[in-house]
Amino acid sequence: MRPVVHVIDPIHPTALARLSEQADVLHPEDPFPSHCDGVIVRASKVTASQIAACPNLQVIGKHGAGLDAIDVDAASKRGIRVVSTPGANAVSVSELAIGFALSLIRNTYPVSESLRAGRPIAQKHLQGYEIRELRIGVFGLGAVGSGTARRLIMGFEARVMAFDPGIAPVDWPADIERCADLETLVSNSDLLFLHAPLLPSTRHCINERTIALMPSGAYIVNCARGGIVDEGALARALHDGHIAGAASDVFEDEPPTPDNPLLACQTFIGTPHLGAATNGALSRVGFAVVDEVMGVLNNSRNGCAGLPVSFEHGEKE
């Protein structure tokens, strides 16, 4: 009998076809929880009660890296494997982060809005910056963060500093300046990229205090997780001009409600968590998660059940 895999969120059609060759597939429109052996999820939550209501469940596959929407503890207690695909979407997320940065430092959003409305363009928006003029900070050097740093260094001749307590000094990249703590990083960053995972230690770590440490007129790009940033504090800093511009692909509540304070800021650019939504990334991640899930299920059928939960805390997606 073939295993049953419930694909809760849509995945790339070529990856779905690959999965269908090996398993019976339940689709997003099918009710969940279900009597599935495996689950593939992108953005939806998988709660403890849902896990408990899936009696045959052996593996949860995350289409991406971040696992904050999955109750990993509940899965672990049941002996259910949790697998993810860190790094498979790094190129797409890094490119979006740099695209955000270019738009911010060249004022393309407020200038475009003024043109559309037939308003005079503010003098302060007529002149921008080159990336290499700015001191660049990167918080988190995982697959996405290191990809962003590498593109900034090689493509824009930027000088990059970073903070990541999870990387040993011996493994630190030679061409990136190491900051001892987050406070040092933000204090010296004219353009700050956030690529850290959402953990108890990183929740709201970009807050009123750390934002105040940043140079006046600095920029912030968040392609990690919305909960890293205190959105109210960032909105206030945008309104008073201490932060010249910010962009985010992620929000603490997704989708953000219309009263989210960031959406009222003219110097803010927001997108609905689409950093990994490119054809290349969706194909790579789709194939990777299908292979991970089927690997666990095939091992289980061959008498290797009961493997411990395993996962990596990742960045965006």
mmCIF file of C-alpha atoms in Angstrom:
data_model
loop_
_atom_site.group_PDB
_atom_site.id
_atom_site.type_symbol
_atom_site.label_atom_id
_atom_site.label_comp_id
_atom_site.label_asym_id
_atom_site.label_seq_id
_atom_site.Cartn_x
_atom_site.Cartn_y
_atom_site.Cartn_z
ATOM 1 C CA MET A 1 0.000 0.000 0.000
ATOM 2 C CA ARG A 2 1.356 3.434 -0.941
ATOM 3 C CA PRO A 3 1.790 6.056 1.774
ATOM 4 C CA VAL A 4 -0.599 9.007 1.936
ATOM 5 C CA VAL A 5 0.886 12.505 1.959
ATOM 6 C CA HIS A 6 -1.263 15.553 2.655
ATOM 7 C CA VAL A 7 -0.003 18.654 0.850
ATOM 8 C CA ILE A 8 -1.581 21.402 2.951
ATOM 9 C CA ASP A 9 -0.295 24.333 0.867
ATOM 10 C CA PRO A 10 0.313 24.389 -2.901
ATOM 11 C CA ILE A 11 3.764 23.340 -4.112
ATOM 12 C CA HIS A 12 5.418 23.534 -7.527
ATOM 13 C CA PRO A 13 3.564 21.315 -10.051
ATOM 14 C CA THR A 14 6.704 19.410 -11.020
ATOM 15 C CA ALA A 15 7.350 18.574 -7.359
ATOM 16 C CA LEU A 16 3.720 17.535 -6.918
ATOM 17 C CA ALA A 17 4.046 15.247 -9.939
ATOM 18 C CA ARG A 18 7.162 13.684 -8.389
ATOM 19 C CA LEU A 19 5.302 13.103 -5.137
ATOM 20 C CA SER A 20 2.320 11.569 -6.970
ATOM 21 C CA GLU A 21 4.601 8.948 -8.487
ATOM 22 C CA GLN A 22 5.457 7.676 -5.013
ATOM 23 C CA ALA A 23 2.437 8.358 -2.805
ATOM 24 C CA ASP A 24 -1.284 8.964 -2.753
ATOM 25 C CA VAL A 25 -1.715 12.705 -2.435
ATOM 26 C CA LEU A 26 -4.275 14.710 -0.496
ATOM 27 C CA HIS A 27 -4.496 18.312 -1.685
ATOM 28 C CA PRO A 28 -5.040 21.682 0.061
ATOM 29 C CA GLU A 29 -8.796 21.493 -0.576
ATOM 30 C CA ASP A 30 -9.010 18.138 1.264
ATOM 31 C CA PRO A 31 -9.911 18.419 4.970
ATOM 32 C CA PHE A 32 -7.002 18.449 7.400
ATOM 33 C CA PRO A 33 -6.340 16.752 9.856
ATOM 34 C CA SER A 34 -6.509 13.496 7.915
ATOM 35 C CA HIS A 35 -5.390 9.868 7.990
ATOM 36 C CA CYS A 36 -2.141 10.792 6.275
ATOM 37 C CA ASP A 37 1.308 9.336 6.797
ATOM 38 C CA GLY A 38 3.069 12.553 5.913
ATOM 39 C CA VAL A 39 2.357 16.277 5.680
ATOM 40 C CA ILE A 40 3.941 18.950 3.505
ATOM 41 C CA VAL A 41 3.360 22.537 4.635
ATOM 42 C CA ARG A 42 4.539 25.948 3.437
ATOM 43 C CA ALA A 43 2.926 28.774 5.419
ATOM 44 C CA SER A 44 0.039 27.117 7.275
ATOM 45 C CA LYS A 45 0.284 26.285 10.956
ATOM 46 C CA VAL A 46 0.474 22.692 12.163
ATOM 47 C CA THR A 47 -0.750 22.688 15.757
ATOM 48 C CA ALA A 48 -0.552 20.130 18.561
ATOM 49 C CA SER A 49 -4.277 19.371 18.228
ATOM 50 C CA GLN A 50 -3.929 18.790 14.492
ATOM 51 C CA ILE A 51 -0.959 16.501 15.030
ATOM 52 C CA ALA A 52 -2.943 14.542 17.623
ATOM 53 C CA ALA A 53 -5.803 14.162 15.138
ATOM 54 C CA CYS A 54 -3.560 12.508 12.519
ATOM 55 C CA PRO A 55 -3.195 8.955 13.896
ATOM 56 C CA ASN A 56 -0.916 7.690 11.117
ATOM 57 C CA LEU A 57 1.369 10.705 10.888
ATOM 58 C CA GLN A 58 5.091 9.900 10.689
ATOM 59 C CA VAL A 59 6.678 12.993 9.144
ATOM 60 C CA ILE A 60 6.030 16.715 8.684
ATOM 61 C CA GLY A 61 7.913 18.338 5.828
ATOM 62 C CA LYS A 62 8.432 22.110 5.873
ATOM 63 C CA HIS A 63 8.592 23.703 2.438
ATOM 64 C CA GLY A 64 11.360 26.096 3.491
ATOM 65 C CA ALA A 65 13.433 26.417 6.624
ATOM 66 C CA GLY A 66 11.609 28.232 9.449
ATOM 67 C CA LEU A 67 9.658 25.949 11.780
ATOM 68 C CA ASP A 68 7.967 28.500 14.032
ATOM 69 C CA ALA A 69 4.507 27.626 12.617
ATOM 70 C CA ILE A 70 4.904 23.919 13.451
ATOM 71 C CA ASP A 71 4.494 22.542 16.974
ATOM 72 C CA VAL A 72 7.796 20.685 16.924
ATOM 73 C CA ASP A 73 7.507 19.659 20.592
ATOM 74 C CA ALA A 74 4.177 17.949 19.983
ATOM 75 C CA ALA A 75 5.625 16.148 16.966
ATOM 76 C CA SER A 76 8.697 15.047 18.934
ATOM 77 C CA LYS A 77 6.579 13.584 21.721
ATOM 78 C CA ARG A 78 4.835 11.424 19.117
ATOM 79 C CA GLY A 79 8.126 10.387 17.503
ATOM 80 C CA ILE A 80 7.155 12.255 14.333
ATOM 81 C CA ARG A 81 10.034 13.490 12.200
ATOM 82 C CA VAL A 82 10.079 17.169 11.239
ATOM 83 C CA VAL A 83 12.218 17.870 8.179
ATOM 84 C CA SER A 84 12.925 21.097 6.323
ATOM 85 C CA THR A 85 14.822 22.463 3.342
ATOM 86 C CA PRO A 86 17.266 25.102 4.609
ATOM 87 C CA GLY A 87 19.176 26.896 1.896
ATOM 88 C CA ALA A 88 17.089 25.785 -1.073
ATOM 89 C CA ASN A 89 15.389 29.181 -1.395
ATOM 90 C CA ALA A 90 18.369 31.284 -0.303
ATOM 91 C CA VAL A 91 19.092 32.797 -3.725
ATOM 92 C CA SER A 92 15.565 34.119 -4.169
ATOM 93 C CA VAL A 93 15.309 35.585 -0.671
ATOM 94 C CA SER A 94 18.752 37.191 -0.916
ATOM 95 C CA GLU A 95 17.854 38.791 -4.233
ATOM 96 C CA LEU A 96 14.630 40.218 -2.803
ATOM 97 C CA ALA A 97 16.508 41.646 0.192
ATOM 98 C CA ILE A 98 18.984 43.422 -2.065
ATOM 99 C CA GLY A 99 16.161 44.616 -4.319
ATOM 100 C CA PHE A 100 14.482 46.123 -1.268
ATOM 101 C CA ALA A 101 17.724 47.837 -0.287
ATOM 102 C CA LEU A 102 18.230 49.355 -3.724
ATOM 103 C CA SER A 103 14.683 50.679 -3.742
ATOM 104 C CA LEU A 104 15.089 52.209 -0.284
ATOM 105 C CA ILE A 105 18.412 53.945 -0.815
ATOM 106 C CA ARG A 106 17.335 55.344 -4.210
ATOM 107 C CA ASN A 107 13.875 56.417 -2.919
ATOM 108 C CA THR A 108 12.111 54.689 -5.811
ATOM 109 C CA TYR A 109 8.889 54.062 -3.884
ATOM 110 C CA PRO A 110 8.125 57.646 -2.702
ATOM 111 C CA VAL A 111 9.314 59.074 -6.038
ATOM 112 C CA SER A 112 7.052 56.698 -7.973
ATOM 113 C CA GLU A 113 4.091 57.532 -5.733
ATOM 114 C CA SER A 114 4.647 61.261 -6.269
ATOM 115 C CA LEU A 115 4.797 60.779 -10.035
ATOM 116 C CA ARG A 116 1.577 58.775 -10.032
ATOM 117 C CA ALA A 117 -0.214 61.412 -7.957
ATOM 118 C CA GLY A 118 1.181 64.359 -9.916
ATOM 119 C CA ARG A 119 2.814 65.784 -6.798
ATOM 120 C CA PRO A 120 6.175 67.565 -6.712
ATOM 121 C CA ILE A 121 8.979 65.214 -5.724
ATOM 122 C CA ALA A 122 10.480 66.057 -2.351
ATOM 123 C CA GLN A 123 14.002 67.416 -2.663
ATOM 124 C CA LYS A 124 15.312 64.868 -0.174
ATOM 125 C CA HIS A 125 14.175 62.055 -2.462
ATOM 126 C CA LEU A 126 16.021 63.296 -5.549
ATOM 127 C CA GLN A 127 19.388 62.071 -4.308
ATOM 128 C CA GLY A 128 20.171 58.619 -3.033
ATOM 129 C CA TYR A 129 23.151 56.439 -2.203
ATOM 130 C CA GLU A 130 25.301 53.756 -3.752
ATOM 131 C CA ILE A 131 25.428 50.592 -1.668
ATOM 132 C CA ARG A 132 29.186 50.843 -1.255
ATOM 133 C CA GLU A 133 28.798 54.293 0.334
ATOM 134 C CA LEU A 134 26.965 52.767 3.284
ATOM 135 C CA ARG A 135 28.108 50.699 6.235
ATOM 136 C CA ILE A 136 26.339 47.359 5.757
ATOM 137 C CA GLY A 137 25.241 45.167 8.662
ATOM 138 C CA VAL A 138 23.831 41.643 8.429
ATOM 139 C CA PHE A 139 22.157 39.991 11.410
ATOM 140 C CA GLY A 140 22.338 36.239 10.824
ATOM 141 C CA LEU A 141 24.746 34.475 8.468
ATOM 142 C CA GLY A 142 22.761 31.378 7.622
ATOM 143 C CA ALA A 143 22.125 30.392 4.018
ATOM 144 C CA VAL A 144 20.187 33.575 3.208
ATOM 145 C CA GLY A 145 22.269 35.987 5.262
ATOM 146 C CA SER A 146 25.567 34.715 3.900
ATOM 147 C CA GLY A 147 24.111 34.781 0.390
ATOM 148 C CA THR A 148 23.094 38.403 0.834
ATOM 149 C CA ALA A 149 26.515 39.322 2.230
ATOM 150 C CA ARG A 150 28.310 37.535 -0.606
ATOM 151 C CA ARG A 151 26.291 39.338 -3.272
ATOM 152 C CA LEU A 152 26.866 42.699 -1.608
ATOM 153 C CA ILE A 153 30.614 42.132 -1.430
ATOM 154 C CA MET A 154 31.126 40.650 -4.880
ATOM 155 C CA GLY A 155 28.475 42.567 -6.790
ATOM 156 C CA PHE A 156 28.541 45.975 -5.112
ATOM 157 C CA GLU A 157 32.040 46.196 -3.587
ATOM 158 C CA ALA A 158 30.434 46.675 -0.193
ATOM 159 C CA ARG A 159 32.138 46.408 3.170
ATOM 160 C CA VAL A 160 30.003 44.095 5.292
ATOM 161 C CA MET A 161 29.911 43.457 9.027
ATOM 162 C CA ALA A 162 27.733 40.852 10.708
ATOM 163 C CA PHE A 163 26.600 39.360 13.984
ATOM 164 C CA ASP A 164 25.785 35.676 14.362
ATOM 165 C CA PRO A 165 26.492 34.012 17.725
ATOM 166 C CA GLY A 166 26.018 30.556 16.200
ATOM 167 C CA ILE A 167 29.169 30.699 14.067
ATOM 168 C CA ALA A 168 32.465 29.792 15.716
ATOM 169 C CA PRO A 169 35.369 32.203 15.179
ATOM 170 C CA VAL A 170 37.271 29.565 13.226
ATOM 171 C CA ASP A 171 34.394 29.323 10.741
ATOM 172 C CA TRP A 172 33.830 33.065 10.363
ATOM 173 C CA PRO A 173 34.128 34.335 6.745
ATOM 174 C CA ALA A 174 37.388 36.205 6.279
ATOM 175 C CA ASP A 175 35.875 39.009 4.200
ATOM 176 C CA ILE A 176 33.116 39.906 6.687
ATOM 177 C CA GLU A 177 33.866 41.935 9.807
ATOM 178 C CA ARG A 178 32.638 40.202 12.947
ATOM 179 C CA CYS A 179 30.624 42.145 15.541
ATOM 180 C CA ALA A 180 30.690 40.930 19.124
ATOM 181 C CA ASP A 181 27.007 41.645 19.769
ATOM 182 C CA LEU A 182 23.834 42.979 18.199
ATOM 183 C CA GLU A 183 24.270 46.410 19.772
ATOM 184 C CA THR A 184 27.631 46.861 18.056
ATOM 185 C CA LEU A 185 26.171 45.777 14.734
ATOM 186 C CA VAL A 186 23.169 48.117 14.765
ATOM 187 C CA SER A 187 25.203 51.051 16.079
ATOM 188 C CA ASN A 188 27.444 50.876 13.029
ATOM 189 C CA SER A 189 24.923 49.949 10.315
ATOM 190 C CA ASP A 190 23.620 52.509 7.835
ATOM 191 C CA LEU A 191 21.853 49.646 6.059
ATOM 192 C CA LEU A 192 20.810 46.693 8.217
ATOM 193 C CA PHE A 193 19.701 43.334 6.779
ATOM 194 C CA LEU A 194 17.800 40.967 9.094
ATOM 195 C CA HIS A 195 18.303 37.280 8.297
ATOM 196 C CA ALA A 196 18.167 35.675 11.757
ATOM 197 C CA PRO A 197 15.729 32.933 12.843
ATOM 198 C CA LEU A 198 12.830 33.748 15.132
ATOM 199 C CA LEU A 199 13.759 32.366 18.550
ATOM 200 C CA PRO A 200 12.873 33.473 22.086
ATOM 201 C CA SER A 201 16.202 35.319 22.135
ATOM 202 C CA THR A 202 15.514 37.173 18.871
ATOM 203 C CA ARG A 203 11.834 38.080 19.313
ATOM 204 C CA HIS A 204 11.520 41.883 19.208
ATOM 205 C CA CYS A 205 15.302 42.230 19.383
ATOM 206 C CA ILE A 206 14.917 45.081 16.894
ATOM 207 C CA ASN A 207 13.029 47.327 19.270
ATOM 208 C CA GLU A 208 12.888 50.923 20.477
ATOM 209 C CA ARG A 209 16.265 50.593 22.228
ATOM 210 C CA THR A 210 18.208 48.930 19.409
ATOM 211 C CA ILE A 211 16.620 51.131 16.741
ATOM 212 C CA ALA A 212 17.674 54.211 18.720
ATOM 213 C CA LEU A 213 21.268 52.946 18.575
ATOM 214 C CA MET A 214 21.260 53.024 14.783
ATOM 215 C CA PRO A 215 22.686 56.040 12.942
ATOM 216 C CA SER A 216 20.129 58.708 12.075
ATOM 217 C CA GLY A 217 18.848 58.153 8.539
ATOM 218 C CA ALA A 218 19.625 54.414 8.491
ATOM 219 C CA TYR A 219 17.666 51.759 6.570
ATOM 220 C CA ILE A 220 16.326 48.350 7.671
ATOM 221 C CA VAL A 221 15.480 45.346 5.459
ATOM 222 C CA ASN A 222 13.709 42.356 7.021
ATOM 223 C CA CYS A 223 13.506 39.118 5.055
ATOM 224 C CA ALA A 224 13.622 36.858 8.118
ATOM 225 C CA ARG A 225 10.574 36.757 10.411
ATOM 226 C CA GLY A 226 8.180 39.523 11.402
ATOM 227 C CA GLY A 227 8.463 38.774 15.114
ATOM 228 C CA ILE A 228 12.102 39.852 15.153
ATOM 229 C CA VAL A 229 10.974 43.471 14.805
ATOM 230 C CA ASP A 230 8.810 45.484 17.191
ATOM 231 C CA GLU A 231 6.604 46.886 14.440
ATOM 232 C CA GLY A 232 5.266 49.751 16.528
ATOM 233 C CA ALA A 233 8.765 50.902 17.452
ATOM 234 C CA LEU A 234 9.899 50.756 13.826
ATOM 235 C CA ALA A 235 6.833 52.696 12.675
ATOM 236 C CA ARG A 236 7.561 55.449 15.196
ATOM 237 C CA ALA A 237 11.183 55.641 14.034
ATOM 238 C CA LEU A 238 10.019 55.926 10.415
ATOM 239 C CA HIS A 239 7.540 58.661 11.266
ATOM 240 C CA ASP A 240 10.100 60.769 13.133
ATOM 241 C CA GLY A 241 12.746 60.223 10.450
ATOM 242 C CA HIS A 242 15.343 58.478 12.603
ATOM 243 C CA ILE A 243 14.996 55.526 10.208
ATOM 244 C CA ALA A 244 14.948 56.835 6.633
ATOM 245 C CA GLY A 245 13.281 53.771 5.179
ATOM 246 C CA ALA A 246 12.411 50.164 5.892
ATOM 247 C CA ALA A 247 11.219 47.189 3.893
ATOM 248 C CA SER A 248 9.813 43.881 5.046
ATOM 249 C CA ASP A 249 8.595 40.706 3.400
ATOM 250 C CA VAL A 250 7.362 39.410 6.747
ATOM 251 C CA PHE A 251 5.026 40.563 9.502
ATOM 252 C CA GLU A 252 4.310 39.458 13.043
ATOM 253 C CA ASP A 253 0.757 38.590 11.988
ATOM 254 C CA GLU A 254 0.379 37.388 8.422
ATOM 255 C CA PRO A 255 -1.299 38.698 6.480
ATOM 256 C CA PRO A 256 -0.936 42.041 8.276
ATOM 257 C CA THR A 257 -4.142 43.802 9.258
ATOM 258 C CA PRO A 258 -4.895 47.179 7.626
ATOM 259 C CA ASP A 259 -4.193 48.935 10.933
ATOM 260 C CA ASN A 260 -0.615 47.636 11.106
ATOM 261 C CA PRO A 261 1.346 50.827 11.886
ATOM 262 C CA LEU A 262 4.028 50.090 9.285
ATOM 263 C CA LEU A 263 1.503 50.226 6.452
ATOM 264 C CA ALA A 264 0.782 53.879 7.255
ATOM 265 C CA CYS A 265 4.445 54.884 6.808
ATOM 266 C CA GLN A 266 5.287 56.475 3.470
ATOM 267 C CA THR A 267 8.888 55.308 3.731
ATOM 268 C CA PHE A 268 7.953 51.649 4.244
ATOM 269 C CA ILE A 269 7.787 48.951 1.562
ATOM 270 C CA GLY A 270 5.943 45.731 2.331
ATOM 271 C CA THR A 271 5.342 42.468 0.478
ATOM 272 C CA PRO A 272 3.268 39.440 1.583
ATOM 273 C CA HIS A 273 5.973 36.867 2.375
ATOM 274 C CA LEU A 274 6.950 36.195 -1.216
ATOM 275 C CA GLY A 275 10.731 36.088 -0.845
ATOM 276 C CA ALA A 276 10.921 32.461 -1.958
ATOM 277 C CA ALA A 277 8.156 32.765 -4.555
ATOM 278 C CA THR A 278 10.250 32.430 -7.692
ATOM 279 C CA ASN A 279 10.001 29.596 -10.181
ATOM 280 C CA GLY A 280 13.534 28.430 -9.429
ATOM 281 C CA ALA A 281 13.152 28.457 -5.664
ATOM 282 C CA LEU A 282 9.710 26.841 -5.649
ATOM 283 C CA SER A 283 10.978 24.052 -7.877
ATOM 284 C CA ARG A 284 14.119 23.421 -5.802
ATOM 285 C CA VAL A 285 12.334 23.576 -2.464
ATOM 286 C CA GLY A 286 9.438 21.452 -3.734
ATOM 287 C CA PHE A 287 11.711 18.663 -4.911
ATOM 288 C CA ALA A 288 13.761 18.855 -1.719
ATOM 289 C CA VAL A 289 10.796 18.576 0.643
ATOM 290 C CA VAL A 290 9.240 15.739 -1.373
ATOM 291 C CA ASP A 291 12.518 13.809 -1.224
ATOM 292 C CA GLU A 292 12.876 14.453 2.524
ATOM 293 C CA VAL A 293 9.334 13.313 3.310
ATOM 294 C CA MET A 294 9.484 10.249 1.096
ATOM 295 C CA GLY A 295 12.882 9.343 2.515
ATOM 296 C CA VAL A 296 11.414 9.178 6.019
ATOM 297 C CA LEU A 297 8.359 7.227 4.888
ATOM 298 C CA ASN A 298 10.401 4.751 2.855
ATOM 299 C CA ASN A 299 12.773 4.199 5.791
ATOM 300 C CA SER A 300 9.789 3.600 8.051
ATOM 301 C CA ARG A 301 8.349 1.016 5.671
ATOM 302 C CA ASN A 302 11.741 -0.696 5.600
ATOM 303 C CA GLY A 303 11.750 -1.097 9.364
ATOM 304 C CA CYS A 304 13.524 2.115 10.418
ATOM 305 C CA ALA A 305 10.623 3.742 12.222
ATOM 306 C CA GLY A 306 11.010 5.722 15.395
ATOM 307 C CA LEU A 307 13.734 8.042 14.200
ATOM 308 C CA PRO A 308 14.089 11.175 16.344
ATOM 309 C CA VAL A 309 12.738 14.531 15.312
ATOM 310 C CA SER A 310 15.298 16.554 13.374
ATOM 311 C CA PHE A 311 15.243 20.091 12.111
ATOM 312 C CA GLU A 312 17.237 23.209 11.514
ATOM 313 C CA HIS A 313 16.208 26.654 12.615
ATOM 314 C CA GLY A 314 16.345 28.662 9.416
ATOM 315 C CA GLU A 315 15.647 32.158 8.163
ATOM 316 C CA LYS A 316 12.931 33.405 5.834
ATOM 317 C CA GLU A 317 10.584 30.663 4.464
#
